[in-house]
Structure formats: C-alpha cells, structure tokens
C-alpha cells in the first residue's frame, strides 16, 4: 500500500470522526479535538491529492486544513486571554 493511500485512509477516518462526533453532540467547533481532526484529515488529503495531482481536491483540502489551523489558533488565543484575565479560574 502506498503512502498516499495510507494518507487518504487516515484523512478519511479523521474527517468522518470529526463530522460524526459533531453531529452526535460529542464535540463542538470550539473543541480542540474537532479542529485537530479537521486539520489533520484535510492536511493528509492535501498530501494525497499531490500525487497524482488533483487540483480541485488539493485546493479544497488545503483551504480546509488552513481553516482547521485557524480554529486551533482561535481556541488557543481565547483560552490564553481568559487565563490572563482570571488567573485563578484555571485551577
């Protein structure tokens, strides 16, 4: 099995898990897990679309992975801000 096939399988599992857990109410968009699953899944699909090159899938998944990375950074910055405002709340 080629690396690209393995990347595609990992990506499919990650994206389907994120979607299923969101719809089952186990995750929300403000969970790290949801954003990481989207980032990893879309990132691996981006890699798998590079060989053989599939421009439509490549750009869609690249943008999807960047949106996942944005979600991760947004959560991190929000939690960091709240920790500064109320240092006792984190304990």
Short mmCIF file of N, CA, C and O in Angstrom, two decimals:
data_model
loop_
_atom_site.label_atom_id
_atom_site.label_comp_id
_atom_site.label_asym_id
_atom_site.label_seq_id
_atom_site.Cartn_x
_atom_site.Cartn_y
_atom_site.Cartn_z
N UNK A 1 0.85 -1.18 0.00
CA UNK A 1 0.00 0.00 0.00
C UNK A 1 0.90 1.24 0.00
O UNK A 1 1.81 1.34 0.81
N UNK A 2 0.62 2.18 -0.88
CA UNK A 2 1.45 3.38 -1.00
C UNK A 2 1.18 4.36 0.14
O UNK A 2 0.14 4.31 0.80
N UNK A 3 2.12 5.26 0.33
CA UNK A 3 1.98 6.28 1.36
C UNK A 3 0.75 7.15 1.10
O UNK A 3 0.04 7.53 2.04
N UNK A 4 0.49 7.46 -0.16
CA UNK A 4 -0.66 8.31 -0.48
C UNK A 4 -1.98 7.62 -0.14
O UNK A 4 -2.92 8.28 0.31
N UNK A 5 -2.05 6.32 -0.32
CA UNK A 5 -3.26 5.58 0.05
C UNK A 5 -3.42 5.60 1.57
O UNK A 5 -4.52 5.81 2.08
N UNK A 6 -2.33 5.42 2.29
CA UNK A 6 -2.38 5.46 3.76
C UNK A 6 -2.79 6.86 4.22
O UNK A 6 -3.63 7.00 5.11
N UNK A 7 -2.22 7.91 3.62
CA UNK A 7 -2.61 9.28 3.95
C UNK A 7 -4.11 9.48 3.73
O UNK A 7 -4.81 10.07 4.55
N UNK A 8 -4.61 8.98 2.62
CA UNK A 8 -6.03 9.11 2.30
C UNK A 8 -6.91 8.39 3.31
O UNK A 8 -7.96 8.90 3.69
N UNK A 9 -6.49 7.22 3.74
CA UNK A 9 -7.27 6.47 4.74
C UNK A 9 -7.28 7.18 6.09
O UNK A 9 -8.32 7.29 6.74
N UNK A 10 -6.12 7.66 6.52
CA UNK A 10 -6.05 8.41 7.78
C UNK A 10 -6.92 9.66 7.69
O UNK A 10 -7.67 9.98 8.63
N UNK A 11 -6.84 10.35 6.58
CA UNK A 11 -7.64 11.56 6.37
C UNK A 11 -9.13 11.26 6.45
O UNK A 11 -9.88 11.98 7.11
N UNK A 12 -9.55 10.20 5.79
CA UNK A 12 -10.97 9.84 5.78
C UNK A 12 -11.47 9.53 7.18
O UNK A 12 -12.54 9.99 7.59
N UNK A 13 -10.69 8.79 7.93
CA UNK A 13 -11.09 8.45 9.31
C UNK A 13 -11.18 9.72 10.16
O UNK A 13 -12.14 9.91 10.90
N UNK A 14 -10.18 10.59 10.05
CA UNK A 14 -10.17 11.82 10.85
C UNK A 14 -11.35 12.72 10.52
O UNK A 14 -12.05 13.20 11.42
N UNK A 15 -11.62 12.93 9.23
CA UNK A 15 -12.71 13.82 8.83
C UNK A 15 -14.07 13.23 9.18
O UNK A 15 -14.97 13.94 9.66
N UNK A 16 -14.24 11.93 8.97
CA UNK A 16 -15.51 11.30 9.32
C UNK A 16 -15.73 11.29 10.83
O UNK A 16 -16.85 11.48 11.30
N UNK A 17 -14.66 11.08 11.60
CA UNK A 17 -14.78 11.11 13.06
C UNK A 17 -15.19 12.50 13.53
O UNK A 17 -16.08 12.64 14.37
N UNK A 18 -14.56 13.54 12.98
CA UNK A 18 -14.91 14.91 13.36
C UNK A 18 -16.38 15.20 13.05
O UNK A 18 -17.12 15.73 13.88
N UNK A 19 -16.80 14.83 11.85
CA UNK A 19 -18.18 15.08 11.43
C UNK A 19 -19.18 14.29 12.28
O UNK A 19 -20.19 14.83 12.74
N UNK A 20 -18.88 13.03 12.53
CA UNK A 20 -19.78 12.20 13.33
C UNK A 20 -19.86 12.71 14.76
O UNK A 20 -20.97 12.83 15.32
N UNK A 21 -18.73 13.01 15.38
CA UNK A 21 -18.73 13.48 16.76
C UNK A 21 -19.42 14.83 16.90
O UNK A 21 -20.10 15.08 17.91
N UNK A 22 -19.30 15.67 15.91
CA UNK A 22 -20.00 16.94 15.92
C UNK A 22 -21.51 16.71 15.86
O UNK A 22 -22.28 17.27 16.65
N UNK A 23 -21.95 15.86 14.94
CA UNK A 23 -23.38 15.60 14.77
C UNK A 23 -23.99 14.81 15.93
O UNK A 23 -25.19 14.93 16.19
N UNK A 24 -23.18 14.02 16.60
CA UNK A 24 -23.66 13.28 17.77
C UNK A 24 -23.65 14.12 19.04
O UNK A 24 -24.07 13.67 20.09
N UNK A 25 -23.17 15.35 18.92
CA UNK A 25 -23.15 16.25 20.06
C UNK A 25 -22.00 15.99 21.02
O UNK A 25 -21.98 16.53 22.13
N UNK A 26 -21.03 15.19 20.62
CA UNK A 26 -19.89 14.87 21.48
C UNK A 26 -18.80 15.94 21.41
O UNK A 26 -18.01 16.07 22.31
N UNK A 27 -18.77 16.67 20.30
CA UNK A 27 -17.83 17.76 20.12
C UNK A 27 -18.57 18.98 19.61
O UNK A 27 -19.65 18.87 19.03
N UNK A 28 -17.96 20.14 19.82
CA UNK A 28 -18.45 21.38 19.24
C UNK A 28 -17.27 22.01 18.49
O UNK A 28 -16.12 21.62 18.70
N UNK A 29 -17.54 23.00 17.65
CA UNK A 29 -16.43 23.64 16.92
C UNK A 29 -15.38 24.28 17.82
O UNK A 29 -14.27 24.52 17.38
N UNK A 30 -15.70 24.54 19.09
CA UNK A 30 -14.71 25.14 19.98
C UNK A 30 -13.92 24.11 20.78
O UNK A 30 -13.21 24.46 21.71
N UNK A 31 -14.00 22.83 20.41
CA UNK A 31 -13.15 21.79 20.99
C UNK A 31 -11.88 21.66 20.17
O UNK A 31 -11.94 21.62 18.94
N UNK A 32 -10.76 21.55 20.87
CA UNK A 32 -9.50 21.29 20.16
C UNK A 32 -9.62 20.03 19.31
O UNK A 32 -9.15 20.00 18.18
N UNK A 33 -10.21 18.99 19.86
CA UNK A 33 -10.29 17.70 19.15
C UNK A 33 -10.95 17.85 17.79
O UNK A 33 -10.48 17.28 16.80
N UNK A 34 -12.03 18.59 17.73
CA UNK A 34 -12.75 18.79 16.47
C UNK A 34 -11.86 19.48 15.44
O UNK A 34 -11.75 19.06 14.29
N UNK A 35 -11.21 20.55 15.88
CA UNK A 35 -10.37 21.32 14.96
C UNK A 35 -9.12 20.54 14.54
O UNK A 35 -8.71 20.60 13.38
N UNK A 36 -8.55 19.79 15.47
CA UNK A 36 -7.36 18.99 15.14
C UNK A 36 -7.73 17.89 14.15
O UNK A 36 -6.98 17.63 13.19
N UNK A 37 -8.86 17.22 14.36
CA UNK A 37 -9.29 16.18 13.42
C UNK A 37 -9.49 16.76 12.03
O UNK A 37 -9.09 16.17 11.02
N UNK A 38 -10.08 17.94 11.94
CA UNK A 38 -10.26 18.59 10.63
C UNK A 38 -8.92 18.99 10.02
O UNK A 38 -8.68 18.78 8.83
N UNK A 39 -8.04 19.55 10.83
CA UNK A 39 -6.72 19.96 10.33
C UNK A 39 -5.92 18.77 9.83
O UNK A 39 -5.38 18.79 8.72
N UNK A 40 -5.87 17.72 10.62
CA UNK A 40 -5.10 16.52 10.24
C UNK A 40 -5.73 15.84 9.02
O UNK A 40 -5.04 15.51 8.05
N UNK A 41 -7.05 15.65 9.06
CA UNK A 41 -7.73 14.99 7.94
C UNK A 41 -7.55 15.74 6.64
O UNK A 41 -7.18 15.16 5.61
N UNK A 42 -7.79 17.04 6.67
CA UNK A 42 -7.66 17.83 5.45
C UNK A 42 -6.19 17.93 5.01
O UNK A 42 -5.89 17.91 3.82
N UNK A 43 -5.29 18.01 5.97
CA UNK A 43 -3.87 18.05 5.63
C UNK A 43 -3.41 16.78 4.94
O UNK A 43 -2.68 16.83 3.94
N UNK A 44 -3.84 15.64 5.44
CA UNK A 44 -3.47 14.38 4.82
C UNK A 44 -4.12 14.22 3.44
O UNK A 44 -3.50 13.67 2.53
N UNK A 45 -5.35 14.70 3.29
CA UNK A 45 -5.98 14.64 1.97
C UNK A 45 -5.27 15.58 0.99
O UNK A 45 -5.16 15.28 -0.20
N UNK A 46 -4.78 16.72 1.49
CA UNK A 46 -4.00 17.62 0.65
C UNK A 46 -2.76 16.89 0.12
O UNK A 46 -2.45 16.94 -1.07
N UNK A 47 -2.09 16.19 1.03
CA UNK A 47 -0.89 15.44 0.63
C UNK A 47 -1.24 14.34 -0.36
O UNK A 47 -0.53 14.13 -1.35
N UNK A 48 -2.34 13.64 -0.12
CA UNK A 48 -2.70 12.54 -1.02
C UNK A 48 -3.14 13.05 -2.39
O UNK A 48 -3.03 12.34 -3.38
N UNK A 49 -3.63 14.29 -2.45
CA UNK A 49 -4.05 14.87 -3.74
C UNK A 49 -2.87 15.38 -4.55
O UNK A 49 -3.02 15.74 -5.71
N UNK A 50 -1.68 15.37 -3.95
CA UNK A 50 -0.49 15.87 -4.64
C UNK A 50 0.09 14.85 -5.62
O UNK A 50 0.79 15.22 -6.55
N UNK A 51 -0.23 13.57 -5.39
CA UNK A 51 0.35 12.54 -6.27
C UNK A 51 -0.63 11.41 -6.48
O UNK A 51 -0.87 10.63 -5.55
N UNK A 52 -1.26 11.28 -7.63
CA UNK A 52 -1.20 12.19 -8.77
C UNK A 52 -1.95 13.48 -8.45
O UNK A 52 -2.92 13.47 -7.71
N UNK A 53 -1.47 14.57 -9.01
CA UNK A 53 -2.00 15.88 -8.67
C UNK A 53 -3.46 16.03 -9.10
O UNK A 53 -3.80 15.82 -10.26
N UNK A 54 -4.30 16.38 -8.13
CA UNK A 54 -5.72 16.64 -8.37
C UNK A 54 -5.98 18.05 -7.86
O UNK A 54 -6.13 18.25 -6.65
N UNK A 55 -6.01 19.01 -8.76
CA UNK A 55 -6.06 20.42 -8.37
C UNK A 55 -7.29 20.78 -7.53
O UNK A 55 -7.19 21.52 -6.56
N UNK A 56 -8.44 20.24 -7.88
CA UNK A 56 -9.66 20.56 -7.14
C UNK A 56 -9.60 20.07 -5.71
O UNK A 56 -9.89 20.82 -4.77
N UNK A 57 -9.24 18.82 -5.52
CA UNK A 57 -9.13 18.26 -4.17
C UNK A 57 -8.00 18.94 -3.41
O UNK A 57 -8.14 19.28 -2.23
N UNK A 58 -6.88 19.16 -4.08
CA UNK A 58 -5.73 19.78 -3.43
C UNK A 58 -6.10 21.13 -2.81
O UNK A 58 -5.86 21.37 -1.63
N UNK A 59 -6.69 22.03 -3.60
CA UNK A 59 -7.01 23.36 -3.09
C UNK A 59 -8.13 23.34 -2.06
O UNK A 59 -8.09 24.08 -1.07
N UNK A 60 -9.12 22.49 -2.27
CA UNK A 60 -10.21 22.38 -1.29
C UNK A 60 -9.66 21.95 0.06
O UNK A 60 -9.97 22.54 1.10
N UNK A 61 -8.84 20.91 0.05
CA UNK A 61 -8.31 20.37 1.31
C UNK A 61 -7.26 21.28 1.93
O UNK A 61 -7.16 21.36 3.15
N UNK A 62 -6.49 21.97 1.10
CA UNK A 62 -5.53 22.92 1.64
C UNK A 62 -6.25 24.03 2.40
O UNK A 62 -5.87 24.36 3.53
N UNK A 63 -7.30 24.57 1.81
CA UNK A 63 -8.07 25.62 2.47
C UNK A 63 -8.75 25.07 3.72
O UNK A 63 -8.76 25.71 4.78
N UNK A 64 -9.30 23.86 3.64
CA UNK A 64 -9.94 23.22 4.79
C UNK A 64 -8.93 23.06 5.93
O UNK A 64 -9.24 23.34 7.09
N UNK A 65 -7.73 22.61 5.61
CA UNK A 65 -6.73 22.43 6.66
C UNK A 65 -6.32 23.76 7.27
O UNK A 65 -6.12 23.86 8.49
N UNK A 66 -6.22 24.81 6.45
CA UNK A 66 -5.89 26.13 6.98
C UNK A 66 -7.01 26.65 7.88
O UNK A 66 -6.74 27.30 8.91
N UNK A 67 -8.26 26.36 7.53
CA UNK A 67 -9.37 26.75 8.40
C UNK A 67 -9.32 25.99 9.72
O UNK A 67 -9.62 26.55 10.79
N UNK A 68 -8.93 24.73 9.67
CA UNK A 68 -8.75 23.96 10.91
C UNK A 68 -7.65 24.54 11.77
O UNK A 68 -7.78 24.66 12.99
N UNK A 69 -6.55 24.94 11.14
CA UNK A 69 -5.44 25.57 11.86
C UNK A 69 -5.89 26.90 12.46
O UNK A 69 -5.54 27.22 13.61
N UNK A 70 -6.69 27.65 11.72
CA UNK A 70 -7.26 28.90 12.25
C UNK A 70 -8.11 28.60 13.48
O UNK A 70 -8.02 29.30 14.49
N UNK A 71 -8.94 27.56 13.42
CA UNK A 71 -9.78 27.19 14.56
C UNK A 71 -8.95 26.82 15.78
O UNK A 71 -9.27 27.21 16.90
N UNK A 72 -7.86 26.09 15.56
CA UNK A 72 -6.98 25.71 16.67
C UNK A 72 -6.36 26.96 17.30
O UNK A 72 -6.36 27.12 18.52
N UNK A 73 -5.87 27.87 16.47
CA UNK A 73 -5.24 29.08 17.00
C UNK A 73 -6.26 29.97 17.69
O UNK A 73 -5.96 30.60 18.71
N UNK A 74 -7.47 30.02 17.17
CA UNK A 74 -8.53 30.83 17.78
C UNK A 74 -8.87 30.31 19.19
O UNK A 74 -9.01 31.09 20.13
N UNK A 75 -8.98 29.00 19.33
CA UNK A 75 -9.24 28.40 20.64
C UNK A 75 -8.08 28.69 21.59
O UNK A 75 -8.28 29.10 22.74
N UNK A 76 -6.85 28.50 21.11
CA UNK A 76 -5.67 28.72 21.95
C UNK A 76 -5.60 30.17 22.42
O UNK A 76 -5.37 30.44 23.61
N UNK A 77 -5.82 31.12 21.50
CA UNK A 77 -5.76 32.54 21.87
C UNK A 77 -6.88 32.90 22.84
O UNK A 77 -6.66 33.67 23.79
N UNK A 78 -8.06 32.36 22.65
CA UNK A 78 -9.18 32.63 23.54
C UNK A 78 -8.90 32.11 24.94
O UNK A 78 -9.14 32.80 25.93
N UNK A 79 -8.39 30.90 25.04
CA UNK A 79 -8.08 30.33 26.35
C UNK A 79 -6.94 31.07 27.03
O UNK A 79 -6.94 31.26 28.24
N UNK A 80 -5.98 31.49 26.23
CA UNK A 80 -4.86 32.25 26.77
C UNK A 80 -5.34 33.59 27.32
O UNK A 80 -4.92 34.03 28.39
N UNK A 81 -6.24 34.24 26.59
CA UNK A 81 -6.80 35.52 27.02
C UNK A 81 -7.58 35.36 28.32
O UNK A 81 -7.43 36.15 29.24
N UNK A 82 -8.40 34.32 28.41
CA UNK A 82 -9.18 34.08 29.63
C UNK A 82 -8.28 33.74 30.81
O UNK A 82 -8.59 34.10 31.94
N UNK A 83 -7.19 33.06 30.57
CA UNK A 83 -6.26 32.73 31.65
C UNK A 83 -5.59 33.98 32.20
O UNK A 83 -5.32 34.08 33.39
N UNK A 84 -5.33 34.97 31.35
CA UNK A 84 -4.73 36.23 31.79
C UNK A 84 -5.74 37.08 32.57
O UNK A 84 -5.38 37.70 33.53
N UNK A 85 -6.98 37.09 32.12
CA UNK A 85 -7.99 37.91 32.74
C UNK A 85 -8.33 37.38 34.13
O UNK A 85 -8.48 38.13 35.08
N UNK A 86 -8.43 36.06 34.27
CA UNK A 86 -8.81 35.44 35.52
C UNK A 86 -7.86 34.29 35.84
O UNK A 86 -8.18 33.14 35.61
N UNK A 87 -6.65 34.61 36.38
CA UNK A 87 -5.66 33.56 36.60
C UNK A 87 -6.12 32.47 37.57
O UNK A 87 -5.70 31.34 37.47
N UNK A 88 -7.02 32.77 38.48
CA UNK A 88 -7.50 31.78 39.44
C UNK A 88 -8.50 30.80 38.85
O UNK A 88 -8.76 29.74 39.40
N UNK A 89 -9.09 31.14 37.69
CA UNK A 89 -10.11 30.28 37.09
C UNK A 89 -9.52 29.02 36.50
O UNK A 89 -10.21 28.03 36.34
N UNK A 90 -8.24 29.02 36.16
CA UNK A 90 -7.63 27.86 35.53
C UNK A 90 -7.36 26.72 36.51
O UNK A 90 -7.13 25.60 36.11
N UNK A 91 -7.39 27.01 37.80
CA UNK A 91 -7.11 25.96 38.78
C UNK A 91 -8.32 25.25 39.25
O UNK A 91 -9.41 25.55 39.05
#
